[in-house]
CSV table of C-alpha atoms in Angstrom, one decimal:
chain,number,residue,atom,x,y,z
A,1,ARG,CA,33.6,-112.5,-22.4
A,2,ILE,CA,30.3,-114.1,-23.1
A,3,ILE,CA,29.1,-114.9,-19.6
A,4,SER,CA,30.6,-111.8,-18.3
A,5,SER,CA,28.5,-109.5,-20.0
A,6,ALA,CA,25.8,-112.1,-19.7
A,7,VAL,CA,25.7,-111.8,-15.8
A,8,LYS,CA,25.9,-107.8,-16.0
A,9,TYR,CA,23.0,-107.9,-18.2
A,10,LYS,CA,20.7,-110.5,-15.2
A,11,LYS,CA,22.1,-107.8,-12.4
A,12,GLN,CA,20.9,-105.2,-14.0
A,13,ILE,CA,17.5,-106.2,-14.6
A,14,PHE,CA,17.2,-107.3,-11.1
A,15,ARG,CA,18.1,-103.5,-10.5
A,16,THR,CA,15.5,-102.3,-12.6
A,17,GLY,CA,12.7,-104.1,-11.4
A,18,ASP,CA,14.1,-103.8,-7.9
A,19,TYR,CA,13.2,-100.2,-8.7
A,20,GLU,CA,10.2,-100.6,-10.3
A,21,MET,CA,8.8,-102.3,-7.5
A,22,LYS,CA,10.1,-100.0,-5.3
A,23,LYS,CA,7.9,-97.2,-7.0
A,24,ARG,CA,5.0,-99.3,-7.1
A,25,GLN,CA,5.1,-99.9,-3.7
A,26,LYS,CA,5.1,-96.2,-3.1
A,27,ARG,CA,2.0,-95.6,-5.7
A,28,GLU,CA,-0.1,-98.0,-3.5
A,29,ARG,CA,1.6,-96.5,0.2
A,30,LYS,CA,0.5,-93.2,-1.5
A,31,LYS,CA,-3.0,-94.3,-2.2
A,32,GLN,CA,-4.1,-94.8,1.4
A,33,ASP,CA,-3.0,-91.6,2.0
A,34,ARG,CA,-7.1,-89.3,2.6
A,35,GLY,CA,-5.1,-85.7,1.6
A,36,ILE,CA,-6.8,-82.9,2.6
A,37,VAL,CA,-9.2,-85.7,4.4
A,38,ASP,CA,-6.8,-86.4,6.8
A,39,PHE,CA,-6.0,-82.9,7.8
A,40,MET,CA,-9.1,-82.2,9.1
A,41,MET,CA,-8.5,-85.6,11.0
A,42,VAL,CA,-5.8,-84.4,13.7
A,43,THR,CA,-7.4,-80.4,13.2
A,44,ASN,CA,-9.7,-82.2,14.3
A,45,HIS,CA,-8.9,-84.4,17.6
A,46,PHE,CA,-6.1,-81.7,18.8
A,47,PHE,CA,-8.9,-78.5,18.2
A,48,HIS,CA,-12.4,-80.2,18.1
A,49,SER,CA,-13.7,-76.8,19.5
A,50,LEU,CA,-11.9,-74.5,16.9
A,51,ARG,CA,-15.0,-73.4,14.7
A,52,GLU,CA,-16.7,-72.1,17.8
A,53,TRP,CA,-13.1,-70.4,18.2
A,54,ILE,CA,-13.8,-68.6,15.3
A,55,LEU,CA,-17.1,-67.4,15.4
A,56,GLU,CA,-17.0,-66.7,18.9
A,57,MET,CA,-14.5,-63.6,18.0
A,58,ASP,CA,-15.6,-60.1,17.3
A,59,ASP,CA,-16.6,-59.4,14.0
A,60,PRO,CA,-15.8,-55.7,12.9
A,61,ARG,CA,-18.3,-56.5,9.7
A,62,ASN,CA,-21.7,-55.2,9.2
A,63,GLN,CA,-23.8,-57.7,9.9
A,64,SER,CA,-26.9,-56.6,7.3
A,65,TYR,CA,-24.1,-57.0,4.5
A,66,ILE,CA,-22.1,-59.8,5.2
A,67,THR,CA,-22.5,-63.3,2.9
A,68,TYR,CA,-19.4,-65.0,4.4
A,69,THR,CA,-18.9,-66.0,8.2
A,70,GLN,CA,-16.0,-65.5,9.5
A,71,ALA,CA,-15.1,-69.3,9.8
A,72,ASP,CA,-15.5,-69.5,6.2
A,73,LEU,CA,-13.2,-66.6,5.6
A,74,VAL,CA,-10.6,-67.6,8.6
A,75,TYR,CA,-10.2,-71.3,7.3
A,76,MET,CA,-10.1,-70.3,3.5
A,77,GLY,CA,-7.0,-68.6,5.3
A,78,ILE,CA,-5.7,-71.2,6.6
A,79,LEU,CA,-6.1,-73.3,3.6
A,80,LYS,CA,-3.7,-70.8,1.0
A,81,ASN,CA,-1.3,-71.4,3.7
A,82,ILE,CA,-1.3,-75.3,4.2
A,83,CYS,CA,-1.9,-75.8,0.3
A,84,GLY,CA,1.3,-73.3,-0.7
A,85,GLN,CA,-0.6,-71.0,-2.3
A,86,TYR,CA,1.6,-67.5,-2.3
A,87,SER,CA,-0.2,-65.2,-3.6
A,88,MET,CA,-3.9,-64.8,-3.2
A,89,ARG,CA,-4.6,-64.7,-7.2
A,90,GLU,CA,-3.0,-67.7,-7.1
A,91,MET,CA,-5.0,-69.1,-4.2
A,92,GLU,CA,-8.5,-67.5,-6.3
A,93,GLU,CA,-7.8,-69.2,-9.1
A,94,ASN,CA,-7.2,-73.2,-8.2
A,95,PHE,CA,-9.9,-72.7,-5.5
A,96,ASN,CA,-12.5,-72.2,-7.7
A,97,GLU,CA,-14.0,-75.7,-7.5
A,98,GLU,CA,-17.4,-77.3,-6.9
A,99,THR,CA,-14.5,-79.4,-4.2
A,100,CYS,CA,-13.6,-76.6,-2.6
A,101,ILE,CA,-16.9,-75.2,-1.7
A,102,ALA,CA,-18.3,-78.6,-0.6
A,103,THR,CA,-15.1,-79.5,1.9
A,104,LEU,CA,-15.5,-75.6,2.9
A,105,GLN,CA,-19.2,-76.0,4.2
A,106,ILE,CA,-17.5,-78.8,6.5
A,107,LEU,CA,-15.0,-77.1,7.7
A,108,SER,CA,-16.8,-74.0,8.6
A,109,GLY,CA,-20.2,-75.4,9.9
A,110,ASN,CA,-22.3,-73.0,6.8
A,111,ARG,CA,-23.9,-74.7,4.6
A,112,SER,CA,-25.3,-72.3,3.0
A,113,LEU,CA,-22.2,-71.4,1.3
A,114,GLU,CA,-22.8,-71.2,-2.4
A,115,GLU,CA,-19.1,-69.8,-3.5
A,116,MET,CA,-15.8,-69.7,-2.0
A,117,PRO,CA,-15.1,-66.1,-1.4
A,118,HIS,CA,-12.9,-63.5,-3.2
A,119,TYR,CA,-9.6,-62.5,-2.1
A,120,ASP,CA,-10.6,-58.9,-2.2
A,121,THR,CA,-13.0,-59.9,0.6
A,122,LEU,CA,-10.7,-61.9,2.6
A,123,ASN,CA,-9.0,-58.7,2.2
A,124,TYR,CA,-10.9,-56.3,3.3
A,125,TYR,CA,-12.5,-59.0,6.2
A,126,LEU,CA,-8.2,-59.0,7.6
A,127,GLU,CA,-8.7,-54.9,6.9
A,128,LYS,CA,-11.6,-54.6,9.5
A,129,LEU,CA,-10.5,-57.9,12.2
A,130,SER,CA,-8.2,-56.7,15.4
A,131,PRO,CA,-5.2,-58.8,15.3
A,132,GLU,CA,-5.7,-59.0,19.6
A,133,CYS,CA,-8.6,-61.9,17.7
A,134,LEU,CA,-6.3,-64.1,16.1
A,135,ALA,CA,-3.6,-64.0,19.1
A,136,GLU,CA,-6.4,-64.9,21.0
A,137,LEU,CA,-7.5,-68.1,18.9
A,138,ARG,CA,-3.7,-69.3,19.4
A,139,LYS,CA,-3.7,-68.5,22.8
A,140,LYS,CA,-6.3,-71.0,22.7
A,141,MET,CA,-4.6,-73.2,20.4
A,142,VAL,CA,-1.9,-73.8,22.5
A,143,LYS,CA,-2.9,-74.3,26.1
A,144,GLY,CA,-5.0,-76.6,24.2
A,145,LEU,CA,-2.2,-78.4,23.4
A,146,ILE,CA,-0.1,-77.9,26.7
A,147,LYS,CA,-2.8,-79.1,29.0
A,148,GLY,CA,-3.0,-82.4,26.3
A,149,LYS,CA,0.3,-83.2,28.0
A,150,GLN,CA,1.2,-85.1,25.4
A,151,PHE,CA,4.6,-83.0,24.9
A,152,ASN,CA,5.6,-82.7,28.5
A,153,ARG,CA,7.9,-85.6,28.2
A,154,ASN,CA,10.2,-83.1,25.9
A,155,ARG,CA,10.5,-80.6,28.6
A,156,LEU,CA,13.9,-79.3,29.8
A,157,LEU,CA,14.8,-80.9,32.8
A,158,GLY,CA,11.7,-82.2,33.3
A,159,ARG,CA,10.0,-79.6,33.7
A,160,TYR,CA,10.8,-76.3,31.9
A,161,TRP,CA,9.2,-75.3,28.2
A,162,CYS,CA,11.7,-74.3,26.4
A,163,VAL,CA,10.8,-70.6,24.1
A,164,ILE,CA,13.0,-69.1,21.6
A,165,LEU,CA,12.7,-66.1,21.3
A,166,ASP,CA,13.8,-64.9,17.0
A,167,GLY,CA,13.6,-61.8,14.8
A,168,THR,CA,13.2,-61.5,10.8
A,169,GLY,CA,12.3,-58.7,8.5
A,170,LEU,CA,9.1,-59.0,6.7
A,171,PHE,CA,9.0,-56.7,3.9
A,172,TYR,CA,11.0,-54.4,2.7
A,173,PHE,CA,9.7,-50.5,0.4
A,174,LYS,CA,11.6,-48.6,-1.2
A,175,GLU,CA,9.3,-45.7,-0.2
A,176,LYS,CA,7.1,-45.1,3.0
A,177,HIS,CA,4.7,-47.7,3.3
A,178,CYS,CA,2.9,-46.2,6.2
A,179,GLU,CA,4.0,-44.2,9.8
A,180,ASN,CA,5.0,-47.5,11.6
A,181,CYS,CA,8.0,-48.1,8.9
A,182,LEU,CA,11.5,-48.9,10.5
A,183,CYS,CA,14.1,-46.7,8.0
A,184,THR,CA,17.2,-47.7,7.3
A,185,GLU,CA,20.1,-46.4,5.3
A,186,LYS,CA,22.3,-48.5,2.6
A,187,GLN,CA,25.3,-47.5,0.6
A,188,MET,CA,25.1,-48.8,-3.2
A,189,ALA,CA,28.0,-49.8,-5.1
A,190,ASP,CA,28.4,-46.3,-6.9
A,191,GLY,CA,29.1,-44.9,-3.2
A,192,LYS,CA,25.0,-43.1,-3.0
A,193,LYS,CA,22.9,-43.8,0.2
A,194,ILE,CA,19.3,-44.7,-0.1
A,195,LYS,CA,16.6,-45.4,2.4
A,196,LEU,CA,15.1,-48.8,3.1
A,197,TYR,CA,11.8,-48.7,5.1
A,198,TYR,CA,10.8,-52.0,6.6
A,199,HIS,CA,8.5,-53.7,8.7
A,200,LYS,CA,10.1,-56.5,11.3
A,201,VAL,CA,8.9,-58.9,13.5
A,202,LEU,CA,10.0,-60.7,16.8
A,203,GLU,CA,8.8,-64.5,17.0
A,204,ALA,CA,8.2,-66.7,20.7
A,205,LYS,CA,8.4,-70.3,19.4
A,206,ILE,CA,7.9,-73.1,21.8
A,207,VAL,CA,9.4,-76.1,21.2
A,208,LEU,CA,6.7,-79.3,21.5
A,209,SER,CA,9.4,-82.0,20.7
A,210,ASN,CA,12.2,-82.0,17.8
A,211,GLN,CA,9.2,-81.8,15.2
A,212,VAL,CA,6.5,-79.6,17.0
A,213,VAL,CA,7.6,-75.5,17.5
A,214,ILE,CA,5.1,-73.8,17.3
A,215,SER,CA,4.5,-69.8,17.3
A,216,LEU,CA,3.8,-69.4,21.4
A,217,GLY,CA,3.8,-64.9,21.0
A,218,THR,CA,3.9,-62.5,18.1
A,219,GLU,CA,5.3,-58.6,18.7
A,220,PHE,CA,5.2,-56.5,15.8
A,221,ILE,CA,8.6,-54.2,15.6
A,222,GLU,CA,7.5,-50.6,14.6
A,223,ASN,CA,7.9,-47.4,15.4
A,224,GLU,CA,4.7,-46.0,16.9
A,225,ASN,CA,4.5,-42.9,14.5
A,226,GLU,CA,6.8,-41.4,11.9
A,227,HIS,CA,8.1,-38.4,14.5
A,228,VAL,CA,10.1,-40.7,16.6
A,229,THR,CA,13.5,-39.6,17.6
A,230,LYS,CA,14.6,-43.1,18.3
A,231,GLN,CA,12.8,-46.5,16.4
A,232,ASP,CA,12.1,-49.6,18.0
A,233,CYS,CA,14.5,-52.4,18.8
A,234,GLU,CA,14.2,-56.4,18.5
A,235,LEU,CA,15.1,-55.7,22.4
A,236,ASN,CA,12.6,-53.1,23.3
A,237,ALA,CA,10.0,-55.7,21.5
A,238,ALA,CA,11.4,-58.8,23.0
A,239,LYS,CA,10.8,-56.7,26.5
A,240,ARG,CA,6.9,-56.5,25.5
A,241,LEU,CA,6.4,-59.9,24.1
A,242,LEU,CA,7.7,-61.1,27.8
A,243,LYS,CA,4.9,-59.0,29.2
A,244,LYS,CA,2.4,-60.2,27.2
A,245,ILE,CA,3.4,-63.7,27.0
A,246,THR,CA,3.7,-63.9,31.4
A,247,LYS,CA,0.1,-62.5,31.3
A,248,ASP,CA,-1.3,-65.2,29.1
A,249,TYR,CA,0.6,-67.8,30.2
A,250,PRO,CA,0.9,-66.7,33.6
A,251,ARG,CA,1.7,-70.0,35.8
A,252,LEU,CA,3.6,-72.0,32.5
A,253,PRO,CA,7.6,-73.0,33.6
A,254,ILE,CA,9.6,-71.6,30.9
A,255,CYS,CA,13.3,-71.5,29.9
A,256,ILE,CA,14.0,-68.2,27.9
A,257,GLN,CA,16.8,-68.6,24.8
A,258,GLY,CA,18.4,-66.8,22.3
A,259,ASP,CA,21.1,-65.1,21.3
A,260,ALA,CA,24.1,-62.5,22.7
A,261,LEU,CA,21.3,-59.6,21.6
A,262,TYR,CA,19.5,-60.7,25.1
A,263,ALA,CA,22.4,-61.7,27.2
A,264,THR,CA,21.7,-57.9,29.4
A,265,GLU,CA,21.7,-57.6,33.4
A,266,GLY,CA,18.9,-56.1,32.3
A,267,PHE,CA,16.8,-58.2,30.4
A,268,MET,CA,17.9,-61.5,32.8
A,269,ASN,CA,16.6,-59.3,35.5
A,270,LEU,CA,12.9,-59.0,33.6
A,271,CYS,CA,12.9,-62.8,32.7
A,272,ARG,CA,13.9,-63.1,36.6
A,273,GLU,CA,12.0,-60.8,38.9
A,274,THR,CA,9.3,-60.1,36.7
A,275,CYS,CA,8.1,-63.0,34.8
A,276,HIS,CA,9.7,-66.1,37.2
A,277,TRP,CA,11.4,-67.5,34.3
A,278,GLU,CA,14.6,-69.4,33.7
A,279,TYR,CA,17.0,-68.4,31.1
A,280,LEU,CA,19.9,-69.7,28.7
A,281,PHE,CA,21.5,-66.9,26.3
A,282,THR,CA,24.9,-67.7,23.8
A,283,GLN,CA,27.6,-65.7,26.2
A,284,LYS,CA,29.6,-63.6,23.7
A,285,GLU,CA,32.8,-61.5,24.7
A,286,THR,CA,31.7,-58.3,23.2
A,287,ARG,CA,28.4,-58.1,25.3
A,288,GLN,CA,29.3,-59.6,28.3
A,289,LYS,CA,33.3,-59.0,28.5
A,290,ASN,CA,34.0,-59.1,32.7
A,291,LEU,CA,32.1,-62.1,32.9
A,292,ASP,CA,34.0,-63.7,29.8
A,293,GLU,CA,37.4,-62.5,31.0
A,294,SER,CA,36.1,-64.6,35.2
A,295,TYR,CA,35.3,-66.9,33.4
A,296,GLU,CA,38.7,-67.8,31.8
A,297,TRP,CA,40.7,-67.0,34.9
A,298,ILE,CA,38.5,-69.5,37.1
A,299,LYS,CA,38.7,-72.0,34.2
A,300,ASN,CA,42.5,-71.3,33.6
A,301,GLY,CA,42.9,-71.6,37.5
A,302,ASP,CA,41.3,-75.5,36.9
A,303,GLY,CA,37.8,-74.1,39.0
A,304,ALA,CA,35.5,-75.1,36.0
A,305,GLU,CA,34.3,-78.6,36.1
A,306,LYS,CA,35.0,-80.5,32.9
A,307,ILE,CA,33.4,-83.4,31.1
A,308,THR,CA,34.0,-85.9,28.5
A,309,GLY,CA,32.2,-87.6,25.3
A,310,LEU,CA,29.3,-85.8,25.6
A,311,CYS,CA,26.6,-85.3,22.5
A,312,LYS,CA,27.6,-87.2,19.5
A,313,GLU,CA,30.4,-85.2,18.6
A,314,LYS,CA,32.2,-86.6,21.7
A,315,GLY,CA,32.9,-83.0,22.4
A,316,THR,CA,34.7,-81.6,25.4
A,317,GLY,CA,32.3,-79.7,28.0
A,318,TRP,CA,33.6,-77.1,31.1
A,319,TYR,CA,30.9,-75.5,33.6
A,320,VAL,CA,31.3,-72.9,36.4
A,321,ASN,CA,28.1,-72.3,38.3
A,322,HIS,CA,27.9,-68.2,40.0
A,323,VAL,CA,30.3,-66.6,37.8
A,324,GLU,CA,28.8,-63.2,38.5
A,325,GLU,CA,30.0,-63.4,41.9
A,326,THR,CA,33.8,-63.1,40.4
A,327,ALA,CA,32.3,-60.4,37.5
A,328,GLY,CA,30.9,-58.6,40.3
A,329,LYS,CA,26.7,-58.9,38.7
A,330,THR,CA,24.0,-59.3,40.5
A,331,GLU,CA,21.8,-61.2,38.5
A,332,VAL,CA,23.0,-65.1,38.4
A,333,MET,CA,24.8,-66.2,35.3
A,334,ASN,CA,26.5,-69.9,35.2
A,335,VAL,CA,28.4,-70.7,32.4
A,336,LEU,CA,28.8,-73.7,30.4
A,337,GLU,CA,31.1,-74.1,27.3
A,338,TYR,CA,31.1,-77.2,24.4
A,339,GLN,CA,33.3,-77.7,21.9
A,340,TYR,CA,34.6,-80.2,19.6
A,341,GLU,CA,37.2,-81.2,17.4
A,342,THR,CA,35.4,-81.6,13.1
A,343,LYS,CA,37.2,-81.3,9.5
A,344,ASP,CA,36.3,-78.8,6.7
A,345,LYS,CA,36.0,-79.3,3.5
A,346,ASP,CA,39.8,-78.9,2.7
A,347,GLU,CA,40.4,-81.7,5.5
A,348,LYS,CA,41.8,-79.8,7.8
A,349,ASN,CA,40.8,-80.0,11.8
A,350,HIS,CA,39.4,-77.6,12.7
A,351,THR,CA,37.5,-76.8,16.4
A,352,VAL,CA,34.1,-75.7,16.8
A,353,ARG,CA,32.9,-74.0,20.2
A,354,PHE,CA,29.8,-72.5,22.0
A,355,ARG,CA,29.5,-70.9,24.7
A,356,TRP,CA,25.9,-70.2,26.6
A,357,ILE,CA,24.8,-67.9,30.1
A,358,SER,CA,21.7,-69.7,32.1
A,359,SER,CA,20.6,-69.6,35.8
A,360,LEU,CA,19.8,-72.8,35.8
A,361,GLU,CA,22.4,-74.4,38.1
A,362,ILE,CA,24.6,-76.7,36.4
A,363,THR,CA,25.4,-80.2,36.7
A,364,LYS,CA,28.1,-83.4,35.6
A,365,ARG,CA,23.9,-85.2,34.9
A,366,ASN,CA,22.5,-81.8,33.3
A,367,MET,CA,24.5,-81.0,31.1
A,368,GLU,CA,24.7,-82.6,27.5
A,369,GLU,CA,21.1,-82.1,28.1
A,370,MET,CA,21.6,-78.5,28.5
A,371,ILE,CA,23.8,-78.2,25.8
A,372,LEU,CA,21.7,-80.1,23.4
A,373,ALA,CA,19.1,-77.6,24.2
A,374,ALA,CA,21.0,-74.1,23.9
A,375,ARG,CA,22.3,-76.0,20.3
A,376,GLY,CA,18.9,-76.8,19.5
A,377,ARG,CA,18.3,-73.2,19.7
A,378,TRP,CA,20.2,-71.9,16.5
A,379,LYS,CA,18.9,-74.4,14.3
A,380,ILE,CA,15.1,-73.9,15.0
A,381,GLU,CA,15.4,-70.3,14.4
A,382,ASN,CA,17.3,-70.8,10.5
A,383,GLU,CA,15.1,-73.6,9.8
A,384,GLY,CA,11.2,-72.5,11.4
A,385,PHE,CA,11.8,-69.1,9.6
A,386,ASN,CA,13.3,-70.1,6.4
A,387,ASN,CA,11.3,-72.3,5.9
A,388,GLN,CA,8.0,-69.8,6.3
A,389,LYS,CA,10.2,-67.5,3.9
A,390,ASN,CA,11.9,-69.4,1.1
A,391,GLY,CA,9.4,-72.7,2.1
A,392,LEU,CA,5.9,-73.1,2.2
A,393,TYR,CA,3.9,-69.9,3.2
A,394,ARG,CA,6.6,-67.5,1.8
A,395,ILE,CA,5.6,-65.1,5.0
A,396,GLU,CA,8.1,-61.8,3.2
A,397,HIS,CA,5.2,-62.1,-0.2
A,398,LEU,CA,2.7,-58.7,0.3
A,399,ASN,CA,-0.4,-59.9,0.3
A,400,SER,CA,-2.3,-56.1,1.1
A,401,TYR,CA,-0.8,-52.9,1.5
A,402,ASN,CA,-3.2,-52.0,5.0
A,403,SER,CA,-1.0,-52.4,7.5
A,404,ASN,CA,-3.5,-53.9,9.6
A,405,ALA,CA,-4.7,-56.9,7.1
A,406,MET,CA,-0.5,-57.3,6.4
A,407,LYS,CA,-0.1,-58.2,10.6
A,408,ASN,CA,-3.4,-60.7,10.4
A,409,HIS,CA,-2.0,-63.0,7.3
A,410,TYR,CA,1.4,-63.3,9.4
A,411,LEU,CA,-1.0,-64.3,12.2
A,412,LEU,CA,-3.0,-66.9,10.2
A,413,THR,CA,-0.2,-67.6,8.7
A,414,GLN,CA,1.3,-68.7,12.6
A,415,ILE,CA,-1.9,-70.2,13.0
A,416,ALA,CA,-1.7,-73.1,9.4
A,417,ASP,CA,1.0,-73.4,10.5
A,418,ILE,CA,0.6,-74.7,14.1
A,419,LEU,CA,-2.1,-77.5,12.3
A,420,MET,CA,0.7,-77.8,9.3
A,421,GLN,CA,3.4,-78.9,12.3
A,422,LEU,CA,0.6,-81.6,14.0
A,423,TYR,CA,-0.3,-82.9,10.5
A,424,LEU,CA,3.5,-83.5,9.6
A,425,ALA,CA,4.3,-85.1,12.6
A,426,TRP,CA,1.2,-87.7,12.7
A,427,ASN,CA,1.3,-88.4,9.0
A,428,PRO,CA,3.1,-92.0,8.5
A,429,TYR,CA,4.0,-91.6,4.9
A,430,VAL,CA,5.4,-88.1,4.9
A,431,LYS,CA,8.8,-89.7,6.6
A,432,GLU,CA,8.2,-93.2,4.9
A,433,LEU,CA,7.7,-92.2,1.1
A,434,LYS,CA,10.7,-89.2,2.2
A,435,GLN,CA,8.6,-86.6,0.9
A,436,SER,CA,8.9,-82.7,1.5
A,437,ILE,CA,6.9,-80.5,3.4
A,438,LYS,CA,6.6,-78.7,-0.4
A,439,ASN,CA,5.2,-82.4,-1.9
A,440,THR,CA,3.2,-82.8,1.1
A,441,SER,CA,1.9,-79.7,0.1
A,442,SER,CA,1.2,-79.8,-3.2
A,443,TRP,CA,-0.8,-82.9,-2.2
A,444,LEU,CA,-3.2,-81.0,0.6
A,445,LEU,CA,-3.8,-78.7,-2.8
A,446,GLU,CA,-4.4,-81.9,-5.2
A,447,SER,CA,-7.5,-83.7,-3.1
A,448,PHE,CA,-8.6,-80.5,-2.1
A,449,ARG,CA,-9.5,-79.1,-5.1
A,450,ARG,CA,-10.5,-83.1,-6.7
A,451,GLN,CA,-11.5,-85.0,-3.3
A,452,THR,CA,-14.9,-85.3,-2.6
A,453,VAL,CA,-15.5,-85.6,1.3
A,454,THR,CA,-17.9,-88.6,1.6
A,455,LEU,CA,-20.2,-88.5,4.9
A,456,GLU,CA,-17.8,-92.0,6.2
A,457,ASP,CA,-14.9,-89.4,5.7
A,458,VAL,CA,-17.0,-87.2,8.0
A,459,SER,CA,-17.2,-89.5,10.2
A,460,TYR,CA,-13.5,-90.8,10.0
A,461,ILE,CA,-12.8,-87.0,10.7
A,462,CYS,CA,-15.6,-86.6,14.1
A,463,ARG,CA,-15.3,-89.7,15.5
A,464,TYR,CA,-12.6,-90.1,18.5
A,465,THR,CA,-9.1,-91.6,18.0
A,466,THR,CA,-5.7,-92.1,19.5
A,467,VAL,CA,-3.1,-89.8,17.2
A,468,TYR,CA,0.5,-90.8,17.8
A,469,LEU,CA,3.2,-87.7,16.9
A,470,GLU,CA,6.6,-89.0,16.2
């Protein structure tokens, strides 16, 4: 018994020693992460003209009374987001450091900058600035990434860029906020109905890789005025957004993805005839009943191609091309289905089934790739907006009551998210140290407040280097 206890005690010491060594190694590895300097290096690598693009925007302020350049204010808004500052007051308190001023001088190129701008100054600027300016800035950034060809290998079927449509609510009010507010009625537990006013937004996100999914276009869902007979909706906003993206990226081969809301002939016709895009939408019986019945009839008659052992679940897939010919539709509707068996919490077998409509021809060779792309949409939608709402950016937090400033705050968040995703995809320490996005953001804030950017750091930021993304 004595020997057995000694052996157990010795094993426990070794385990503790290994654990302490692992923690020590983490601390040493963490020291190699330069924080804000590395973020500036990645930003400069992908967008070395970002400062010039910002300064080229139409400045709405009276030039006789300005103290801060547009670059000062826009970079301050970007830093607010990447450093996880939810409110303007929190940003004001945490950014009031000499090192923050010195770093902002380097970013904006304004060597005469003496103080960080007050958050009221930033809000005043965003109240006057046209949202088209920030949308144009984002377009230049996205075009730069596409032209760099670094993400070409991630295109669907080696040709199409996947663009995902997704809408979400931003702000909710008990009283009317502005004439553009959407309105809905909510029934309380006591049976009483109350009116709620809210703002929504529709995002088009382009999938550059599994780690980098960024904003391609934004359309705010809002009423033109308070006297409209029919409220704006996500589908109408999607039609406007598609036309904008087509105008901004006329030669970009796109496969648009979305849920069953978009699986209508009118929207499909807009994708193919007007935009010259392909589409991949979720199929539901309630949305396309005739199509669903025709597919089931063909499948039950052994007219569907069947493939087994697909994806990591080793599930089964079926597909039928040109079901529209049987269903009496005019648009191309190729249907693919995938199902697999899994177990629920009670260890009971459960069948998971998916079905989609696409304009792309389905074959045995591309079936699995199409399934992965279609299933990836759901994950991207949930993780993307969930991270922006509840994780790093808190886009539902109201930074200004001014409608124009609200839009510009949102667009600044999308621009900051592009830079943050590239930084996270490059950062070799995040995965190695199993560091969460929130902790990475906290480290960026700490280094921004405490770390002095030296001339050697500036040389490191500006020199030509190769940046590898995971």
